[in-house]
Amino acid sequence: MSEPQPAPTQRPKRSARGVFTSALLTFEICVVLFAALVAFGLREPGTSAGPIWAVAGGGALLCLIAAGLVRKPIGLVVGSLVQVLLIVSGIVVPSMYVVGGVFAVLWAVALVLGGRIDRERAERAALEDKLRA
């Protein structure tokens, strides 16, 4: 007779909400940089481009920090702040009202659906543990 094989060790599954929100924030880094290029092209001749790149760099850094923190509640708060700031950037680049709005909707979907997937995974794991016992 063969001995029973030990169950393979599984690494814990990543949170679906964390994956969705961090991916969205990572994409937003590109959006922030492209918006900076548009703002750079729209600036008045002879004006400094330094503030544009400083704000864009700060926004991209904020997206990166939020993407790293989404496993914690503060990361979701910072990510939500990023969505608001993206919409507000429409003051400088009017098309950002639309782009920011689309990303805000995607953010809400990532939060809701990711949370639902995480809850369903937990329920399934609890049921499987109950059935094994």
PDB file of C-alpha atoms in Angstrom:
ATOM      1  CA  MET A   1       0.000   0.000   0.000  1.00  0.00           C
ATOM      2  CA  SER A   2       1.164   3.472  -0.703  1.00  0.00           C
ATOM      3  CA  GLU A   3       1.246   6.129   1.951  1.00  0.00           C
ATOM      4  CA  PRO A   4      -1.108   9.060   1.556  1.00  0.00           C
ATOM      5  CA  GLN A   5       0.539  12.044   0.015  1.00  0.00           C
ATOM      6  CA  PRO A   6       0.617  15.194   2.101  1.00  0.00           C
ATOM      7  CA  ALA A   7      -1.559  17.980   0.816  1.00  0.00           C
ATOM      8  CA  PRO A   8       0.457  20.386  -1.307  1.00  0.00           C
ATOM      9  CA  THR A   9       1.090  23.654   0.429  1.00  0.00           C
ATOM     10  CA  GLN A  10      -0.814  26.420  -1.202  1.00  0.00           C
ATOM     11  CA  ARG A  11       0.183  29.968  -0.857  1.00  0.00           C
ATOM     12  CA  PRO A  12      -2.673  32.191   0.184  1.00  0.00           C
ATOM     13  CA  LYS A  13      -4.687  33.641  -2.667  1.00  0.00           C
ATOM     14  CA  ARG A  14      -4.322  37.347  -3.177  1.00  0.00           C
ATOM     15  CA  SER A  15      -7.323  39.488  -2.554  1.00  0.00           C
ATOM     16  CA  ALA A  16      -9.291  40.108  -5.747  1.00  0.00           C
ATOM     17  CA  ARG A  17     -10.059  43.638  -4.579  1.00  0.00           C
ATOM     18  CA  GLY A  18      -6.352  44.231  -3.990  1.00  0.00           C
ATOM     19  CA  VAL A  19      -5.420  42.921  -7.414  1.00  0.00           C
ATOM     20  CA  PHE A  20      -8.106  44.946  -9.212  1.00  0.00           C
ATOM     21  CA  THR A  21      -7.408  48.209  -7.397  1.00  0.00           C
ATOM     22  CA  SER A  22      -3.612  47.975  -7.622  1.00  0.00           C
ATOM     23  CA  ALA A  23      -3.831  47.249 -11.355  1.00  0.00           C
ATOM     24  CA  LEU A  24      -6.145  50.206 -11.868  1.00  0.00           C
ATOM     25  CA  LEU A  25      -3.850  52.542  -9.938  1.00  0.00           C
ATOM     26  CA  THR A  26      -0.877  51.313 -11.946  1.00  0.00           C
ATOM     27  CA  PHE A  27      -2.706  52.142 -15.188  1.00  0.00           C
ATOM     28  CA  GLU A  28      -3.513  55.556 -13.789  1.00  0.00           C
ATOM     29  CA  ILE A  29       0.196  56.343 -13.544  1.00  0.00           C
ATOM     30  CA  CYS A  30       0.273  56.281 -17.346  1.00  0.00           C
ATOM     31  CA  VAL A  31      -2.879  58.405 -17.514  1.00  0.00           C
ATOM     32  CA  VAL A  32      -1.328  61.012 -15.206  1.00  0.00           C
ATOM     33  CA  LEU A  33       1.809  61.181 -17.328  1.00  0.00           C
ATOM     34  CA  PHE A  34      -0.171  61.463 -20.569  1.00  0.00           C
ATOM     35  CA  ALA A  35      -2.306  64.214 -19.019  1.00  0.00           C
ATOM     36  CA  ALA A  36       0.920  66.026 -18.115  1.00  0.00           C
ATOM     37  CA  LEU A  37       2.013  65.851 -21.748  1.00  0.00           C
ATOM     38  CA  VAL A  38      -1.309  67.377 -22.802  1.00  0.00           C
ATOM     39  CA  ALA A  39      -1.008  70.106 -20.170  1.00  0.00           C
ATOM     40  CA  PHE A  40       2.550  70.753 -21.349  1.00  0.00           C
ATOM     41  CA  GLY A  41       1.292  71.183 -24.910  1.00  0.00           C
ATOM     42  CA  LEU A  42      -1.543  73.490 -23.802  1.00  0.00           C
ATOM     43  CA  ARG A  43       0.618  75.808 -21.687  1.00  0.00           C
ATOM     44  CA  GLU A  44       1.155  79.385 -22.743  1.00  0.00           C
ATOM     45  CA  PRO A  45       4.401  79.996 -24.617  1.00  0.00           C
ATOM     46  CA  GLY A  46       7.113  81.232 -22.310  1.00  0.00           C
ATOM     47  CA  THR A  47       5.601  79.800 -19.125  1.00  0.00           C
ATOM     48  CA  SER A  48       7.515  77.326 -17.024  1.00  0.00           C
ATOM     49  CA  ALA A  49       6.800  73.634 -17.402  1.00  0.00           C
ATOM     50  CA  GLY A  50       8.203  72.867 -13.946  1.00  0.00           C
ATOM     51  CA  PRO A  51       4.885  73.012 -12.078  1.00  0.00           C
ATOM     52  CA  ILE A  52       3.238  70.694 -14.614  1.00  0.00           C
ATOM     53  CA  TRP A  53       5.894  68.034 -14.173  1.00  0.00           C
ATOM     54  CA  ALA A  54       6.008  68.502 -10.397  1.00  0.00           C
ATOM     55  CA  VAL A  55       2.245  67.946 -10.087  1.00  0.00           C
ATOM     56  CA  ALA A  56       2.327  65.023 -12.542  1.00  0.00           C
ATOM     57  CA  GLY A  57       5.256  63.441 -10.719  1.00  0.00           C
ATOM     58  CA  GLY A  58       3.465  63.863  -7.395  1.00  0.00           C
ATOM     59  CA  GLY A  59       0.290  62.362  -8.835  1.00  0.00           C
ATOM     60  CA  ALA A  60       2.150  59.403 -10.313  1.00  0.00           C
ATOM     61  CA  LEU A  61       3.942  58.865  -7.007  1.00  0.00           C
ATOM     62  CA  LEU A  62       0.627  59.027  -5.142  1.00  0.00           C
ATOM     63  CA  CYS A  63      -0.797  56.364  -7.502  1.00  0.00           C
ATOM     64  CA  LEU A  64       2.252  54.176  -6.902  1.00  0.00           C
ATOM     65  CA  ILE A  65       2.034  54.541  -3.116  1.00  0.00           C
ATOM     66  CA  ALA A  66      -1.693  53.809  -3.138  1.00  0.00           C
ATOM     67  CA  ALA A  67      -1.129  50.736  -5.338  1.00  0.00           C
ATOM     68  CA  GLY A  68       1.326  49.430  -2.771  1.00  0.00           C
ATOM     69  CA  LEU A  69      -1.011  50.094   0.141  1.00  0.00           C
ATOM     70  CA  VAL A  70      -4.294  48.678  -1.202  1.00  0.00           C
ATOM     71  CA  ARG A  71      -4.063  45.679   1.138  1.00  0.00           C
ATOM     72  CA  LYS A  72      -4.625  48.102   4.004  1.00  0.00           C
ATOM     73  CA  PRO A  73      -7.656  50.355   4.471  1.00  0.00           C
ATOM     74  CA  ILE A  74      -5.515  53.496   4.147  1.00  0.00           C
ATOM     75  CA  GLY A  75      -4.536  52.394   0.640  1.00  0.00           C
ATOM     76  CA  LEU A  76      -8.173  52.327  -0.428  1.00  0.00           C
ATOM     77  CA  VAL A  77      -8.665  55.809   1.043  1.00  0.00           C
ATOM     78  CA  VAL A  78      -5.595  57.127  -0.795  1.00  0.00           C
ATOM     79  CA  GLY A  79      -6.777  55.394  -3.988  1.00  0.00           C
ATOM     80  CA  SER A  80     -10.169  57.085  -3.649  1.00  0.00           C
ATOM     81  CA  LEU A  81      -8.401  60.417  -3.173  1.00  0.00           C
ATOM     82  CA  VAL A  82      -6.485  59.750  -6.397  1.00  0.00           C
ATOM     83  CA  GLN A  83      -9.809  59.315  -8.212  1.00  0.00           C
ATOM     84  CA  VAL A  84     -11.049  62.668  -6.930  1.00  0.00           C
ATOM     85  CA  LEU A  85      -7.792  64.389  -7.898  1.00  0.00           C
ATOM     86  CA  LEU A  86      -7.937  62.849 -11.356  1.00  0.00           C
ATOM     87  CA  ILE A  87     -11.390  64.324 -11.910  1.00  0.00           C
ATOM     88  CA  VAL A  88     -10.313  67.693 -10.480  1.00  0.00           C
ATOM     89  CA  SER A  89      -7.399  67.762 -12.931  1.00  0.00           C
ATOM     90  CA  GLY A  90     -10.072  68.535 -15.522  1.00  0.00           C
ATOM     91  CA  ILE A  91      -9.637  72.161 -14.483  1.00  0.00           C
ATOM     92  CA  VAL A  92      -6.324  72.177 -16.357  1.00  0.00           C
ATOM     93  CA  VAL A  93      -7.044  69.546 -19.020  1.00  0.00           C
ATOM     94  CA  PRO A  94     -10.817  69.496 -19.646  1.00  0.00           C
ATOM     95  CA  SER A  95     -10.837  65.990 -21.136  1.00  0.00           C
ATOM     96  CA  MET A  96      -9.700  64.705 -17.735  1.00  0.00           C
ATOM     97  CA  TYR A  97     -13.244  65.218 -16.445  1.00  0.00           C
ATOM     98  CA  VAL A  98     -14.297  62.340 -18.687  1.00  0.00           C
ATOM     99  CA  VAL A  99     -11.168  60.235 -18.175  1.00  0.00           C
ATOM    100  CA  GLY A 100     -11.268  60.791 -14.420  1.00  0.00           C
ATOM    101  CA  GLY A 101     -14.956  59.923 -14.341  1.00  0.00           C
ATOM    102  CA  VAL A 102     -14.348  56.682 -16.210  1.00  0.00           C
ATOM    103  CA  PHE A 103     -11.560  55.733 -13.820  1.00  0.00           C
ATOM    104  CA  ALA A 104     -13.715  56.628 -10.817  1.00  0.00           C
ATOM    105  CA  VAL A 105     -16.422  54.267 -12.092  1.00  0.00           C
ATOM    106  CA  LEU A 106     -13.800  51.560 -12.670  1.00  0.00           C
ATOM    107  CA  TRP A 107     -12.514  52.172  -9.116  1.00  0.00           C
ATOM    108  CA  ALA A 108     -16.008  51.675  -7.692  1.00  0.00           C
ATOM    109  CA  VAL A 109     -16.469  48.500  -9.744  1.00  0.00           C
ATOM    110  CA  ALA A 110     -13.088  47.170  -8.570  1.00  0.00           C
ATOM    111  CA  LEU A 111     -14.039  47.815  -4.948  1.00  0.00           C
ATOM    112  CA  VAL A 112     -17.499  46.260  -5.199  1.00  0.00           C
ATOM    113  CA  LEU A 113     -16.739  43.251  -7.406  1.00  0.00           C
ATOM    114  CA  GLY A 114     -13.381  42.587  -5.768  1.00  0.00           C
ATOM    115  CA  GLY A 115     -15.020  42.610  -2.348  1.00  0.00           C
ATOM    116  CA  ARG A 116     -17.748  40.273  -3.575  1.00  0.00           C
ATOM    117  CA  ILE A 117     -15.211  37.837  -5.018  1.00  0.00           C
ATOM    118  CA  ASP A 118     -13.237  37.882  -1.757  1.00  0.00           C
ATOM    119  CA  ARG A 119     -16.384  37.176   0.286  1.00  0.00           C
ATOM    120  CA  GLU A 120     -17.410  34.315  -2.007  1.00  0.00           C
ATOM    121  CA  ARG A 121     -13.917  32.826  -1.819  1.00  0.00           C
ATOM    122  CA  ALA A 122     -14.052  32.945   1.988  1.00  0.00           C
ATOM    123  CA  GLU A 123     -17.501  31.319   2.012  1.00  0.00           C
ATOM    124  CA  ARG A 124     -16.306  28.586  -0.326  1.00  0.00           C
ATOM    125  CA  ALA A 125     -13.181  27.924   1.755  1.00  0.00           C
ATOM    126  CA  ALA A 126     -15.295  27.713   4.926  1.00  0.00           C
ATOM    127  CA  LEU A 127     -17.700  25.289   3.243  1.00  0.00           C
ATOM    128  CA  GLU A 128     -14.852  23.140   1.923  1.00  0.00           C
ATOM    129  CA  ASP A 129     -13.294  23.031   5.411  1.00  0.00           C
ATOM    130  CA  LYS A 130     -16.648  22.042   6.871  1.00  0.00           C
ATOM    131  CA  LEU A 131     -17.098  19.271   4.315  1.00  0.00           C
ATOM    132  CA  ARG A 132     -13.580  17.931   4.941  1.00  0.00           C
ATOM    133  CA  ALA A 133     -14.201  17.723   8.692  1.00  0.00           C
TER     134      ALA A 133
END
